[in-house]
PDB file of C-alpha atoms in Angstrom:
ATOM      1  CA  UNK A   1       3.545  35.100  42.742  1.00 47.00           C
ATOM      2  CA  UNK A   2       7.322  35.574  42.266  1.00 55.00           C
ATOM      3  CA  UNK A   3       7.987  38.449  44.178  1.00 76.00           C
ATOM      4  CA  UNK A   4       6.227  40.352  46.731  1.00 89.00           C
ATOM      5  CA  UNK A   5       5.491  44.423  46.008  1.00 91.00           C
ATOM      6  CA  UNK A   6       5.807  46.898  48.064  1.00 91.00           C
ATOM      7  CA  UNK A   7       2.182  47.155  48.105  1.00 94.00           C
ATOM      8  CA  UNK A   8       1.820  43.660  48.886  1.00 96.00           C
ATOM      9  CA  UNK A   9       4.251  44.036  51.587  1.00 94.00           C
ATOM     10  CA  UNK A  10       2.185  46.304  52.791  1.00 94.00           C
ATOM     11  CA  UNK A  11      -1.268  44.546  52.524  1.00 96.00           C
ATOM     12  CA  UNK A  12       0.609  41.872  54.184  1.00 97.00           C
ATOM     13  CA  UNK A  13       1.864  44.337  57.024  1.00 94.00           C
ATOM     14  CA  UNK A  14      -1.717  45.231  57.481  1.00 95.00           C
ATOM     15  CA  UNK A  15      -3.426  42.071  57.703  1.00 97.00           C
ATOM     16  CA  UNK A  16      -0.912  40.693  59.775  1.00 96.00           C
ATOM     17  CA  UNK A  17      -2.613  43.501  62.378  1.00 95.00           C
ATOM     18  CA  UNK A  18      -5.975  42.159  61.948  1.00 96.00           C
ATOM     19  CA  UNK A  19      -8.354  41.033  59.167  1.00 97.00           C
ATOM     20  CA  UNK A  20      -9.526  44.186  57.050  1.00 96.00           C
ATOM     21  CA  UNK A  21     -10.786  44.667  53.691  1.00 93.00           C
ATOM     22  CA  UNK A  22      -9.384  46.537  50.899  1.00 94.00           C
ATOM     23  CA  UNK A  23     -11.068  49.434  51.372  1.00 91.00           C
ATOM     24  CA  UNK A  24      -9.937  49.831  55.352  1.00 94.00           C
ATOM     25  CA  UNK A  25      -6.523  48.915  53.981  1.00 95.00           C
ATOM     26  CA  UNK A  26      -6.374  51.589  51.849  1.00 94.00           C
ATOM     27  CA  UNK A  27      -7.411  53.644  54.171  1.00 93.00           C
ATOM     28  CA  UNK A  28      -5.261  52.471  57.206  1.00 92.00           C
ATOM     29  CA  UNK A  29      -1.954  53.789  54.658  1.00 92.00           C
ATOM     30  CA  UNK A  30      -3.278  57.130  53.918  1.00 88.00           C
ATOM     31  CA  UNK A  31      -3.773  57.322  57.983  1.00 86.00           C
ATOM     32  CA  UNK A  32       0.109  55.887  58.279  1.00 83.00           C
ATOM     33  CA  UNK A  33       1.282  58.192  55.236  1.00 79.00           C
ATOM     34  CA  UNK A  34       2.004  54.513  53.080  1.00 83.00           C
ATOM     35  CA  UNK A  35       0.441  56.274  50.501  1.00 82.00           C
ATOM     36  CA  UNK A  36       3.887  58.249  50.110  1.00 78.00           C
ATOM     37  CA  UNK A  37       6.044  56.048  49.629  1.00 82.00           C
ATOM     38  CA  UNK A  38       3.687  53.347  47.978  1.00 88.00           C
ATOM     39  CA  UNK A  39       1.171  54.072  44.822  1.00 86.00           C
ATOM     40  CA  UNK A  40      -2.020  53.102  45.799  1.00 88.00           C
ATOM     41  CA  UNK A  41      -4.610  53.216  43.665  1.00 88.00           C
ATOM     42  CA  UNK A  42      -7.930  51.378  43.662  1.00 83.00           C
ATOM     43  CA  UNK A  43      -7.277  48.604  41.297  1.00 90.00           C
ATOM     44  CA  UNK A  44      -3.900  48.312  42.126  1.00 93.00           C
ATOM     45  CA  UNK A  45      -4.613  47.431  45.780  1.00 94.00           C
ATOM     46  CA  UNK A  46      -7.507  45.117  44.352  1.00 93.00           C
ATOM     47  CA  UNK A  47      -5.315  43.430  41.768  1.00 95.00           C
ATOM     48  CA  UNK A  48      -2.818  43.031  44.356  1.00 96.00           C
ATOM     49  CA  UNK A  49      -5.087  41.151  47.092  1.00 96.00           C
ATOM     50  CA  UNK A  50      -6.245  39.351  44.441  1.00 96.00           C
ATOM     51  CA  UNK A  51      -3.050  38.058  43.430  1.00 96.00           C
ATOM     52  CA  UNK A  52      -2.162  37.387  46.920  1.00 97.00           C
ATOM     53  CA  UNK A  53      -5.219  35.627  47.237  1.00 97.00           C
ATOM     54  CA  UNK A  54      -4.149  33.424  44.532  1.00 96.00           C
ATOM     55  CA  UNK A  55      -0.273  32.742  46.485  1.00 96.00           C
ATOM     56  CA  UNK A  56      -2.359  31.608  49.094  1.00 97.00           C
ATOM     57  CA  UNK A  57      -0.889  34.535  51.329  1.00 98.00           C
ATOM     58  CA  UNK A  58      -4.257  36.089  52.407  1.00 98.00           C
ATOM     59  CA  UNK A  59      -7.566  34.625  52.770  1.00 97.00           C
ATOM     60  CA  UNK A  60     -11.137  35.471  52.443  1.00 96.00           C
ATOM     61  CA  UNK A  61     -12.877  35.185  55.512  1.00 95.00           C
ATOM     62  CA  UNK A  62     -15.949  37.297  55.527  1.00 93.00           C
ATOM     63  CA  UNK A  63     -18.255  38.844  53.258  1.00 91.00           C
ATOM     64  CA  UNK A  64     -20.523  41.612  54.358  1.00 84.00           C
ATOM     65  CA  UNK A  65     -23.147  43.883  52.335  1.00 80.00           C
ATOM     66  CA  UNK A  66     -24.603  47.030  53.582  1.00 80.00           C
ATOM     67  CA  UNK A  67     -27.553  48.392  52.046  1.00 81.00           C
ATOM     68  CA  UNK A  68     -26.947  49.299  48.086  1.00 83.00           C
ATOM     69  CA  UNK A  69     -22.748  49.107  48.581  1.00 80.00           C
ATOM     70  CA  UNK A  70     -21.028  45.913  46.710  1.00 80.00           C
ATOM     71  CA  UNK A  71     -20.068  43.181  48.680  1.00 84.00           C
ATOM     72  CA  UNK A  72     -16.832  43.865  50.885  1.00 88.00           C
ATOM     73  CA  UNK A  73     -14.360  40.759  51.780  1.00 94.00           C
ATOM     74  CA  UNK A  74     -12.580  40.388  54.585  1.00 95.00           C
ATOM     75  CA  UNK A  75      -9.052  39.042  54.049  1.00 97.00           C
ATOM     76  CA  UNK A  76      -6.520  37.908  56.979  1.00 97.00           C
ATOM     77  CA  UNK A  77      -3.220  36.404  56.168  1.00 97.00           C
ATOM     78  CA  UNK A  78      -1.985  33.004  56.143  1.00 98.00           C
ATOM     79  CA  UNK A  79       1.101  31.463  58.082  1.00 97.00           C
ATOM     80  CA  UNK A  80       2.187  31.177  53.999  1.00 97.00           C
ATOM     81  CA  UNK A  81       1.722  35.167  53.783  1.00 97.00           C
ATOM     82  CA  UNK A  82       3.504  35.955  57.418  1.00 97.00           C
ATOM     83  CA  UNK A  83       6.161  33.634  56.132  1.00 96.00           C
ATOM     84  CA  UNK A  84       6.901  35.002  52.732  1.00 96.00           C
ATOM     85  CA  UNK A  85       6.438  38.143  53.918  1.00 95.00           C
ATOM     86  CA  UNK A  86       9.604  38.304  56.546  1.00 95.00           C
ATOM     87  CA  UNK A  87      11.207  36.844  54.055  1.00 94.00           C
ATOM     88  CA  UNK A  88      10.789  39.559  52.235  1.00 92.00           C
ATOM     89  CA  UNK A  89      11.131  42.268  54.563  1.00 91.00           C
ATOM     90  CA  UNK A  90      14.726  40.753  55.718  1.00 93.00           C
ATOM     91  CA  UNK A  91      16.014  40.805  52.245  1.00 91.00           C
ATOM     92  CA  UNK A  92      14.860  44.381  51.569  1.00 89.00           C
ATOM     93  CA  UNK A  93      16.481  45.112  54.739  1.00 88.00           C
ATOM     94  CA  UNK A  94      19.992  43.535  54.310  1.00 91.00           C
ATOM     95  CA  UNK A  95      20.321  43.778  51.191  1.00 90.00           C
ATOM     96  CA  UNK A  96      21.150  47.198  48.842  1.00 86.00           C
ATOM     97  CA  UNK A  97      19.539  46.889  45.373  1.00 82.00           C
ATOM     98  CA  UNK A  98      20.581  49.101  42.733  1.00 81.00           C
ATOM     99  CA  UNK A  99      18.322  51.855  42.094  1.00 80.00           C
ATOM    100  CA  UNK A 100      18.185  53.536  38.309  1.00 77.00           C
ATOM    101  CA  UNK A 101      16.395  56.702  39.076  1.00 84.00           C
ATOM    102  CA  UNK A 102      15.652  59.082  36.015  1.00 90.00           C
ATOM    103  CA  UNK A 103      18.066  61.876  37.815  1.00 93.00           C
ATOM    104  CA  UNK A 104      20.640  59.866  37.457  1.00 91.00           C
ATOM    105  CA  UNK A 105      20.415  59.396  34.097  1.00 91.00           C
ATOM    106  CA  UNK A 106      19.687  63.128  33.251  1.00 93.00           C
ATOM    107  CA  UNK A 107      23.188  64.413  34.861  1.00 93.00           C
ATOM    108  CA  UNK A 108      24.518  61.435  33.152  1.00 90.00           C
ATOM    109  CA  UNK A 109      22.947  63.438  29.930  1.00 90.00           C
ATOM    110  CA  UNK A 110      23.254  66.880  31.087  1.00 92.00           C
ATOM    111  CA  UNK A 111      26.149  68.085  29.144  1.00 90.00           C
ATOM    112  CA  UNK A 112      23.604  67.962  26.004  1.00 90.00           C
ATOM    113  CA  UNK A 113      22.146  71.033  27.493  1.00 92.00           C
ATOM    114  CA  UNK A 114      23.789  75.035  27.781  1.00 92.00           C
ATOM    115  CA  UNK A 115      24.901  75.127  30.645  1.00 93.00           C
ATOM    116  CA  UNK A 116      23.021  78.143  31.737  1.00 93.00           C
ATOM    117  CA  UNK A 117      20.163  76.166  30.787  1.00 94.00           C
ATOM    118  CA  UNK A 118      21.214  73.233  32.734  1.00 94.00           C
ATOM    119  CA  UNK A 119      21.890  75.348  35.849  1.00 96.00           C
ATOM    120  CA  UNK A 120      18.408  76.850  35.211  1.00 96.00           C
ATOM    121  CA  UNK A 121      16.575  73.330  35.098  1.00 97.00           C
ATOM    122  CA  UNK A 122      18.962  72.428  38.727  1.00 97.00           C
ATOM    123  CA  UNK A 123      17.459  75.258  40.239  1.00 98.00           C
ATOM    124  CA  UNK A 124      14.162  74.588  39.514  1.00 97.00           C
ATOM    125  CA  UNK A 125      14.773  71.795  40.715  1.00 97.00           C
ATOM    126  CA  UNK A 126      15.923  72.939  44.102  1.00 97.00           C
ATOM    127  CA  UNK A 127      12.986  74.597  44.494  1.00 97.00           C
ATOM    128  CA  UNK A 128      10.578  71.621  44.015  1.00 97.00           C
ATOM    129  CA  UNK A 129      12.851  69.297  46.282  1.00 97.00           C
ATOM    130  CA  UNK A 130      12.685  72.214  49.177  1.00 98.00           C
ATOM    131  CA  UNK A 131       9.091  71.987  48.908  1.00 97.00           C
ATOM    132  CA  UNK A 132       8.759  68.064  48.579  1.00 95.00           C
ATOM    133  CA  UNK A 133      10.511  67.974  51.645  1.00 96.00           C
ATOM    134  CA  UNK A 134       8.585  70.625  53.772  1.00 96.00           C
ATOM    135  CA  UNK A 135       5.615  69.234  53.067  1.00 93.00           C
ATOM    136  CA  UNK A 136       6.926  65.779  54.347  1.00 91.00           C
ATOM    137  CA  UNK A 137       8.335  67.313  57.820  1.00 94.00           C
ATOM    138  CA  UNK A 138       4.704  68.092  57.862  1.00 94.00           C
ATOM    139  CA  UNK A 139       3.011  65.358  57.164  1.00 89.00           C
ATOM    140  CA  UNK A 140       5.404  63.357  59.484  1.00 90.00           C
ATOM    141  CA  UNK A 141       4.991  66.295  62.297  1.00 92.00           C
ATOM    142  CA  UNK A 142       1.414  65.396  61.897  1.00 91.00           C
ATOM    143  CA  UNK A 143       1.642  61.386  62.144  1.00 88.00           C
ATOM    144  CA  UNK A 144       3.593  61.700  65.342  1.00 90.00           C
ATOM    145  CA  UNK A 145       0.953  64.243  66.760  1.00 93.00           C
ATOM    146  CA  UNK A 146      -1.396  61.853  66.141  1.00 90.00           C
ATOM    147  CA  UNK A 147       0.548  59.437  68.411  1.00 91.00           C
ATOM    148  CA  UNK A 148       2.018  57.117  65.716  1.00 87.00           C
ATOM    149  CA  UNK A 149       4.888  55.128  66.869  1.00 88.00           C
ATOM    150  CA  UNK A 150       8.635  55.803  65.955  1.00 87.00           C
ATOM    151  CA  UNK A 151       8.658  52.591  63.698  1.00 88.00           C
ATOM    152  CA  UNK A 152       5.445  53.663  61.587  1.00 84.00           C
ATOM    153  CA  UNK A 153       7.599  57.273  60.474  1.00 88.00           C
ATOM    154  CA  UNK A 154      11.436  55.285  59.664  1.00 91.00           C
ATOM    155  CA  UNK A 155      10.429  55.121  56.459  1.00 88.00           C
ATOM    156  CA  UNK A 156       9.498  58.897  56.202  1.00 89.00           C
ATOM    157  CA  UNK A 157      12.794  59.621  57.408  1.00 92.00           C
ATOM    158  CA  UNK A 158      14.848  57.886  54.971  1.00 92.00           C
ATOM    159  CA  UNK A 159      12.806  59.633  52.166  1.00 91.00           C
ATOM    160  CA  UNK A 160      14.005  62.765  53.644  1.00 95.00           C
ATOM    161  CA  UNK A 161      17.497  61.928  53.864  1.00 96.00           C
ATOM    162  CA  UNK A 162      17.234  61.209  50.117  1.00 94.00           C
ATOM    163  CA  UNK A 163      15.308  64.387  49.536  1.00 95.00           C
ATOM    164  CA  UNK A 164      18.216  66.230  51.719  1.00 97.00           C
ATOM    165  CA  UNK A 165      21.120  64.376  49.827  1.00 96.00           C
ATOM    166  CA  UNK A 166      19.623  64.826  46.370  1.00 96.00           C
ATOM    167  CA  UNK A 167      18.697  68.743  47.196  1.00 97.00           C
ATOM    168  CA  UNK A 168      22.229  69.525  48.637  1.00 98.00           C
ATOM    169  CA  UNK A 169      24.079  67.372  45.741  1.00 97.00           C
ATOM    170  CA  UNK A 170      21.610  69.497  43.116  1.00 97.00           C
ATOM    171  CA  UNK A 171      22.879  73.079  44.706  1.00 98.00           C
ATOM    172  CA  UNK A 172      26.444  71.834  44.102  1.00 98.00           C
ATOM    173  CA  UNK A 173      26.343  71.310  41.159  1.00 98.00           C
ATOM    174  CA  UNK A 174      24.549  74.624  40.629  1.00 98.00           C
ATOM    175  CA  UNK A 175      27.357  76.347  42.388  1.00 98.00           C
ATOM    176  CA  UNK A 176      30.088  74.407  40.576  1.00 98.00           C
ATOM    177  CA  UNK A 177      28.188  75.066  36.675  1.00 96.00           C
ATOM    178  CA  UNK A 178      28.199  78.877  38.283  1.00 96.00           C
ATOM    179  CA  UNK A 179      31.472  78.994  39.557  1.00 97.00           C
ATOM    180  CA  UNK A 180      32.886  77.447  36.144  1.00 95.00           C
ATOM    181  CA  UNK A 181      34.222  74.183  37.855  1.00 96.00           C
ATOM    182  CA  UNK A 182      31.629  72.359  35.853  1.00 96.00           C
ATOM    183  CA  UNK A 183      32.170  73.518  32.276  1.00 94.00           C
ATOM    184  CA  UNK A 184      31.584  71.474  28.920  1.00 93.00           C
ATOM    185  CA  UNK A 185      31.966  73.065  25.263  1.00 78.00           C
ATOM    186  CA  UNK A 186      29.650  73.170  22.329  1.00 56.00           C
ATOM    187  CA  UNK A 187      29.737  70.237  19.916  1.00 52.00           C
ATOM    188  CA  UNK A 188      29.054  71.087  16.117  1.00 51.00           C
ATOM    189  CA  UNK A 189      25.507  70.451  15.217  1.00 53.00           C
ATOM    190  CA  UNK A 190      24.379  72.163  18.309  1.00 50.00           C
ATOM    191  CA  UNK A 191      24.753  69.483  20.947  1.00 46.00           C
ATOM    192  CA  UNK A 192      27.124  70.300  24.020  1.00 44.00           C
ATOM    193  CA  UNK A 193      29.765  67.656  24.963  1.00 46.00           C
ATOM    194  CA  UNK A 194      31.344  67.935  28.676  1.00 45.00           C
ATOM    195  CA  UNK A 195      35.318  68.844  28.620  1.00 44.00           C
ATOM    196  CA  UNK A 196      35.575  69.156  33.105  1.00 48.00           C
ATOM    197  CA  UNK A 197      33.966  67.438  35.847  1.00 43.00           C
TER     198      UNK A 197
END
């Protein structure tokens, strides 16, 4: 296993707790709001403590059936896992990795658009991104109600820096397109090519 996810970082994070199984696991990030920052689905948690199974990172170290349910493993990790694991973590840390995020690329592509049009699809955005981010002052209002720890929400709070820099960046340019400091002509054949920025 080349590289480890961000859901097996946080499998890893989890069993380095205590031993669990994927199904506590899974729960355990819903309960830490993981889930939010991490897809977790069923078989991608499965496939993923499966292939960190195969690393050697985590371990099987109890099997337990109750009544008609399937068979539920226990996993804890190894010193391997711990180890490759901070590894990880301090690179991720340290280290800025370029991001390509689809937004990016549709202002890069924007100028195909009316601009009325374009300041339309902004707004709407706006809207969705003021949302996105109430609901995740209330989720993390929530988590520390319930007592979490500062440490368990850091991650919640960079999310909503990005959700506050990408909403306040996405009403300038609304202003700007409305103020006619962002302006770009028709091109023949009906496409729109950008003449300001």
């Amino acid at each position: 296993m080349r590289g480890i996810t961000s859901l097996g970082l946080a499998v890893l994070r989890l069993l380095a707790e205590r031993p669990q199984h994927p199904y506590e696991m899974r729960q355990r990030m819903r309960e830490e709001g993981l889930d939010r920052i991490i897809k977790v689905t069923h078989g991608a948690l499965y496939h993923t403590v499966e292939a960190l199974t195969k690393a050697e990172y985590v371990r099987g170290v109890e099997t337990t059936k109750e009544g008609r349910r399937p068979e539920r493993t226990v996993y804890a990790i190894t010193d391997a896992g711990r180890e490759v694991a901070l590894d990880r973590l301090r690179g991720l840390l340290s280290t800025p990795a370029p991001e390509y995020p689809g937004y990016c690329a549709a202002l890069a592509f924007m100028s195909l658009l009316p601009m009325e049009d374009a300041a339309g699809q902004l707004e709407q955005r706006c809207v969705l991104l003021e949302a996105e981010l109430a609901a995740s002052q209330t989720g993390y209002d929530a988590l520390v109600k319930r007592g979490l720890p500062p440490v368990a929400l850091v991650e919640m709070r960079y999310m909503q820096a990005h959700l506050r820099a990408d909403l306040d960046l996405t009403r300038s340019l609304v202003d700007d397109i409305r103020a006619g400091r962002l302006r770009w002509q028709p091109v023949p054949g009906g496409t729109e090519q950008e003449v300001d920025r």
